[in-house]
mmCIF file of C-alpha atoms in Angstrom:
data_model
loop_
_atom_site.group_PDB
_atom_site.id
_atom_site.type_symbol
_atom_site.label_atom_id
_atom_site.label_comp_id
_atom_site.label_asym_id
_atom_site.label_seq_id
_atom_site.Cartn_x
_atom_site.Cartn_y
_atom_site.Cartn_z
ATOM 1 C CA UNK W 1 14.040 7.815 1.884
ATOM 2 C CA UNK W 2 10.736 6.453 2.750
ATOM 3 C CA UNK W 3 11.191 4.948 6.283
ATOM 4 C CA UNK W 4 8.890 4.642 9.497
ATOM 5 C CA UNK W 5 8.989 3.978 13.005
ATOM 6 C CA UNK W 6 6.110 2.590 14.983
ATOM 7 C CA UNK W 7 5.996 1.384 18.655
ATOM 8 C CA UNK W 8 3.441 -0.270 19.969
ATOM 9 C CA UNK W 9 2.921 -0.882 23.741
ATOM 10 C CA UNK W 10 -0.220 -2.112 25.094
ATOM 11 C CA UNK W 11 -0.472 -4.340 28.803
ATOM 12 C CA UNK W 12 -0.012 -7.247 26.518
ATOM 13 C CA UNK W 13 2.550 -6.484 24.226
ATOM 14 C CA UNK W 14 5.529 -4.353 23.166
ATOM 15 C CA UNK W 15 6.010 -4.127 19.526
ATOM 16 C CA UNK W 16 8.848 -2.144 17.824
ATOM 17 C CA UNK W 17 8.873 -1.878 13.739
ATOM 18 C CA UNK W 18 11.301 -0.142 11.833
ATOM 19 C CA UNK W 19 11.169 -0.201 7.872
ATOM 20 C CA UNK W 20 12.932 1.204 4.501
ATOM 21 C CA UNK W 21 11.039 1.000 1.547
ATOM 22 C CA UNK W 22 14.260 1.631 -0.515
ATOM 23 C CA UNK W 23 16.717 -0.362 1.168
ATOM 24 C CA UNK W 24 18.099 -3.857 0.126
ATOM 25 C CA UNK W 25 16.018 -6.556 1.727
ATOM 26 C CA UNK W 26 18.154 -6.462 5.318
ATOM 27 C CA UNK W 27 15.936 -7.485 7.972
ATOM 28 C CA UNK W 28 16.714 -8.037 11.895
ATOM 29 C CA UNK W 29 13.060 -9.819 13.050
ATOM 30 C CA UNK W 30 12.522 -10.913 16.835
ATOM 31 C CA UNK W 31 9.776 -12.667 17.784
ATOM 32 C CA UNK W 32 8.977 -15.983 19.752
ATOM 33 C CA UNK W 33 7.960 -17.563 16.588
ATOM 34 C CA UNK W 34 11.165 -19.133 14.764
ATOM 35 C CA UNK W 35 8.542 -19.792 11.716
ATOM 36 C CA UNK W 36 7.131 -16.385 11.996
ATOM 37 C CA UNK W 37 10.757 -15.244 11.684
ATOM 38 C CA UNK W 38 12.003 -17.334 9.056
ATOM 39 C CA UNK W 39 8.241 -15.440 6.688
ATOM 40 C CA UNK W 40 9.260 -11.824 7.874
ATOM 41 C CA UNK W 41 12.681 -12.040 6.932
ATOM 42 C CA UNK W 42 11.388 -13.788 3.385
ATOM 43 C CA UNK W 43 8.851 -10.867 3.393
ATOM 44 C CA UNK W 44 12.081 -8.521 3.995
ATOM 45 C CA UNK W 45 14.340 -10.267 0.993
ATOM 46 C CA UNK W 46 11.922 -10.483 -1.567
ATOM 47 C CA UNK W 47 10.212 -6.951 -1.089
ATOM 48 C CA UNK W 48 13.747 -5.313 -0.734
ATOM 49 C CA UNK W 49 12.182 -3.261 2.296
ATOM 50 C CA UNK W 50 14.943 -3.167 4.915
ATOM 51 C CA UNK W 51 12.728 -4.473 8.444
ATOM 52 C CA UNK W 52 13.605 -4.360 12.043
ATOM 53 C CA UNK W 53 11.200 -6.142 14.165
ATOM 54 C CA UNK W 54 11.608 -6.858 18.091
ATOM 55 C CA UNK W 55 8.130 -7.971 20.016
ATOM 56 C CA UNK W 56 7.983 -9.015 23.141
ATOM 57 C CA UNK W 57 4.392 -9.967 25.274
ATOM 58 C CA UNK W 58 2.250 -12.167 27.189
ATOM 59 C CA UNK W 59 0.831 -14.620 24.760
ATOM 60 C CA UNK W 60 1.784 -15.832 20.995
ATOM 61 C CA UNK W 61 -1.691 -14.847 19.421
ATOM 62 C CA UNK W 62 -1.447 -11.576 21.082
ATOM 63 C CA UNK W 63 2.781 -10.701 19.935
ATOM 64 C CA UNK W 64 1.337 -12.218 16.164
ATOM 65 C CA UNK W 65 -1.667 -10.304 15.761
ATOM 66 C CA UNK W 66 -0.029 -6.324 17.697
ATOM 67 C CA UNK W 67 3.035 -7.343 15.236
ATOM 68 C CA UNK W 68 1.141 -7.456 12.393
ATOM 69 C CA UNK W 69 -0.820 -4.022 12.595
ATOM 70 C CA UNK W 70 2.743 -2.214 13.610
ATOM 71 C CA UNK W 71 4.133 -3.669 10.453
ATOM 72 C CA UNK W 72 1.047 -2.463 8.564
ATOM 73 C CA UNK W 73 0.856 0.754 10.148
ATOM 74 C CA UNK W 74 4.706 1.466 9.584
ATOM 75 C CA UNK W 75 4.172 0.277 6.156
ATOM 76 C CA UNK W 76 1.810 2.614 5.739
ATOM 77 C CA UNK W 77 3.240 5.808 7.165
ATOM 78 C CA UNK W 78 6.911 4.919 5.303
ATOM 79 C CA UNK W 79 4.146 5.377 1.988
ATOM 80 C CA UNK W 80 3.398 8.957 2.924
ATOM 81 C CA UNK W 81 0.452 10.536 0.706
ATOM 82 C CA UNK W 82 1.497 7.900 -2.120
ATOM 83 C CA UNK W 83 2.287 9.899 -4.275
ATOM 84 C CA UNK W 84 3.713 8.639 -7.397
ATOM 85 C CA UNK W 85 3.409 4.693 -6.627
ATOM 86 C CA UNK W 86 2.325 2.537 -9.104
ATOM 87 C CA UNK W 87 -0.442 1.552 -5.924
ATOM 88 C CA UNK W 88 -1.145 -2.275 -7.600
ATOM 89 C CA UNK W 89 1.162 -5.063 -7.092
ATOM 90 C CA UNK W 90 0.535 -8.903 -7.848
ATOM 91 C CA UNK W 91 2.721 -11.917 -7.951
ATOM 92 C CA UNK W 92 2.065 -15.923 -8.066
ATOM 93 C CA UNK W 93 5.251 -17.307 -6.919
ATOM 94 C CA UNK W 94 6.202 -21.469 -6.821
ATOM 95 C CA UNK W 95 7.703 -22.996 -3.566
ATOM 96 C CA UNK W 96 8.824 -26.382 -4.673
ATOM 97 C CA UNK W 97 4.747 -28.275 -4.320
ATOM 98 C CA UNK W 98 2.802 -25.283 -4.004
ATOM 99 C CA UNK W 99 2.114 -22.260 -5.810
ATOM 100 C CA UNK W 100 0.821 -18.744 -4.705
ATOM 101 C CA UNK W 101 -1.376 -15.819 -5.892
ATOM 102 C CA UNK W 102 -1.733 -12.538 -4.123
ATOM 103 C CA UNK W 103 -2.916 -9.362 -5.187
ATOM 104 C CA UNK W 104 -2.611 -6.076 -3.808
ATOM 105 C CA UNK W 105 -4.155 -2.765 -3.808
ATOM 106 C CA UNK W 106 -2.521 0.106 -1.709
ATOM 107 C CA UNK W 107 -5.608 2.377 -2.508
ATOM 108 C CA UNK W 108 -6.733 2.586 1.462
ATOM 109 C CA UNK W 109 -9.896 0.824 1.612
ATOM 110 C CA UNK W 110 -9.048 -2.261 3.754
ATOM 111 C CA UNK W 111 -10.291 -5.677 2.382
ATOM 112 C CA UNK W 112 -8.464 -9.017 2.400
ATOM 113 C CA UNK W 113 -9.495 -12.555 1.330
ATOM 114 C CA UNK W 114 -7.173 -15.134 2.561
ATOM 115 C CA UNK W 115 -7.452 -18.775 0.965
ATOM 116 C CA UNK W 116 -4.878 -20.667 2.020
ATOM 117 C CA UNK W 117 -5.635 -24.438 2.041
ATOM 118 C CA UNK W 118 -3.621 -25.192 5.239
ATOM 119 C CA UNK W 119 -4.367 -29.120 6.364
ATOM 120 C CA UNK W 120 -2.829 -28.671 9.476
ATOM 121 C CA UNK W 121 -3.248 -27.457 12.567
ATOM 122 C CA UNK W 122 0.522 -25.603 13.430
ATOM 123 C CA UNK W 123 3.331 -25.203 10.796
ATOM 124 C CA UNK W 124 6.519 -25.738 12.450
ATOM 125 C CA UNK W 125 6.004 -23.612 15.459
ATOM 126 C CA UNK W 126 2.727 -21.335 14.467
ATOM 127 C CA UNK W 127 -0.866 -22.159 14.760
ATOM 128 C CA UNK W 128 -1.949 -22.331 10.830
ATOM 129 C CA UNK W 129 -4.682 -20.006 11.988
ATOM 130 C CA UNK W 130 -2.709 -17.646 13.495
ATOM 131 C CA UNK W 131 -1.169 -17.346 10.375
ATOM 132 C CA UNK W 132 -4.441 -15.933 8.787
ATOM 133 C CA UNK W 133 -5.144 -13.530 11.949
ATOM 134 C CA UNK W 134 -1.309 -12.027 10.886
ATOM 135 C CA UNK W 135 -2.337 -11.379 6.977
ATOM 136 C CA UNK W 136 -5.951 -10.351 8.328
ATOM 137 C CA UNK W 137 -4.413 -7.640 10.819
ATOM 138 C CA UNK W 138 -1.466 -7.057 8.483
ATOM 139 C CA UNK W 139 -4.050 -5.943 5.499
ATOM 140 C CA UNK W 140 -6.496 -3.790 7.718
ATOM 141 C CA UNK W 141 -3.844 -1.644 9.464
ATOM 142 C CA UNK W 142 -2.217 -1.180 6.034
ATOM 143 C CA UNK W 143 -5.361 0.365 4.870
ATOM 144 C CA UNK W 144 -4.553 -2.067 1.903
ATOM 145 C CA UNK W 145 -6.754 -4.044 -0.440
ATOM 146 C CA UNK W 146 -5.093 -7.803 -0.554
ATOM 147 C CA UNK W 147 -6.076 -11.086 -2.351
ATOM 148 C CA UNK W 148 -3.550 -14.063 -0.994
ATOM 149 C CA UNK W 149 -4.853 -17.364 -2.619
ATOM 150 C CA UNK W 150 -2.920 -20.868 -2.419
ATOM 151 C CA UNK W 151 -3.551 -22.222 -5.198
ATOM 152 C CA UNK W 152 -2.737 -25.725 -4.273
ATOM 153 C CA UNK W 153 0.061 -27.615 -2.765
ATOM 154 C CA UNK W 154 0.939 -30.601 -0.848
ATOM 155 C CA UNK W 155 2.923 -29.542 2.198
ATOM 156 C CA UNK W 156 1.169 -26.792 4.134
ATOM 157 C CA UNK W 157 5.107 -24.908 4.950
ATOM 158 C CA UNK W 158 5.896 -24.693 1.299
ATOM 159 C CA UNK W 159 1.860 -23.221 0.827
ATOM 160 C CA UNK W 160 2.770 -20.553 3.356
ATOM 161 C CA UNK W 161 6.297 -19.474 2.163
ATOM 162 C CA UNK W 162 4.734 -19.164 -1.363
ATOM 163 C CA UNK W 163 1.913 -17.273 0.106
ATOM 164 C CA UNK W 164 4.843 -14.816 1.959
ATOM 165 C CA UNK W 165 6.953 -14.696 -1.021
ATOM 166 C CA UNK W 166 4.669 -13.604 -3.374
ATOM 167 C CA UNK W 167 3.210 -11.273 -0.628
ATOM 168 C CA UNK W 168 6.867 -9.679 -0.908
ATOM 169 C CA UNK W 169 6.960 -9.565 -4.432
ATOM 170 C CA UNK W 170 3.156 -7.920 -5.003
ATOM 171 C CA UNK W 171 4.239 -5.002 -2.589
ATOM 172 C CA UNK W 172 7.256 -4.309 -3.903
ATOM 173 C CA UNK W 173 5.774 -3.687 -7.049
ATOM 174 C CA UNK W 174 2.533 -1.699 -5.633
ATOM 175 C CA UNK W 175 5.173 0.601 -3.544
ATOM 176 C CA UNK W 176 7.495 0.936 -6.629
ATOM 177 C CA UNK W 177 7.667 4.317 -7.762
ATOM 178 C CA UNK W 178 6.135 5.021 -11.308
ATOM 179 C CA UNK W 179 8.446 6.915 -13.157
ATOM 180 C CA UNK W 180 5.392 8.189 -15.687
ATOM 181 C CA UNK W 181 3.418 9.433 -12.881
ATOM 182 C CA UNK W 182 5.852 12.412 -11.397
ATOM 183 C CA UNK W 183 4.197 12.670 -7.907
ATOM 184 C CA UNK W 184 0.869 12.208 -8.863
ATOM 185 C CA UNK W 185 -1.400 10.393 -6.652
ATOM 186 C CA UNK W 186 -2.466 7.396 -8.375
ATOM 187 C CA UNK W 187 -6.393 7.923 -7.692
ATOM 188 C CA UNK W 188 -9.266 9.884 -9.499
ATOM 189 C CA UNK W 189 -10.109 11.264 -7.003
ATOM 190 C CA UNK W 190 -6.674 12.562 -6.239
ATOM 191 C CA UNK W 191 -6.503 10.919 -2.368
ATOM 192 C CA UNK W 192 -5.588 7.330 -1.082
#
């Protein structure tokens, strides 16, 4: 099984991650963001990855941002040497108004672009910008090459859940294994 375990304790936060690839979308996720919760636990359903999440801390920005590069760094580990992944994953995925694009590449160099046409200011209980700084942190500890675009929508909770969905759905596919590639790395240059 390709699992992980990652804590993360630093004087402002303690982060604990725990994830399975291979499971069936299970998730337990903890954090003093109720909307935060309610994207993991989409992130969880729609990848399949089973994810435990408990983080505790000072302040909000601090919990989202140290929760975000666990998650990508248990991610990340869970993947091994890659070997025989099919490494790309996309998905545009509807929620109701809006509609989502995001792209990823699991080939190690971290870039992300994040375009998500958020209006306001907080989304239920989350700063819309703190939103960004999770995807941001999320994509550079995953080592992980990501494209999240919303490609319009009215209501700005619908924009992120698409955003999160599809998010879900373009990792499951990059972590998928390919059953032509027996093991192989899926690089030239025989490394990610």
């Amino acid at each position: 099984m390709r699992e992980a375990k990652i804590t993360r304790k630093t004087k402002e936060t303690e982060i604990r991650v725990v994830i399975n690839l291979d499971g069936t979308g299970n998730s337990k996720i903890e954090t003093p963001s109720i909307f935060l919760n309610h994207m993991l636990a989409s992130v969880s359903k729609h990848s399949l990855f089973d994810i435990k999440i408990k983080s505790e801390g000072d302040l909000v920005h601090h919990i989202i941002e140290d929760t975000a590069i666990t998650l990508g760094e248990a991610l990340n580990k869970a993947l091994g040497d890659k070997a025989g992944i099919f490494r790309f994953g996309w998905a545009i995925i509807p929620m109701d108004d809006s509609l989502a694009r995001v792209s990823v590449d699991l080939g190690g160099r971290p870039y992300c672009v994040i375009d998500t046409k958020f209006e306001d200011k907080i989304i239920e209980d989350l700063a819309t910008n703190d939103i960004k700084h999770f995807l941001f942190s999320f994509c550079a500890s995953l080592k992980a090459n990501i494209h999240i675009h919303a490609l319009y929508g009215d209501d700005d909770h619908h924009k992120a859940e698409a955003i999160f969905k599809a998010l879900a759905v373009a990792l499951r596919k990059a972590v998928s294994i390919d059953p032509r590639r027996k093991e192989e790395i899926p690089s030239v240059k025989e490394v990610l």
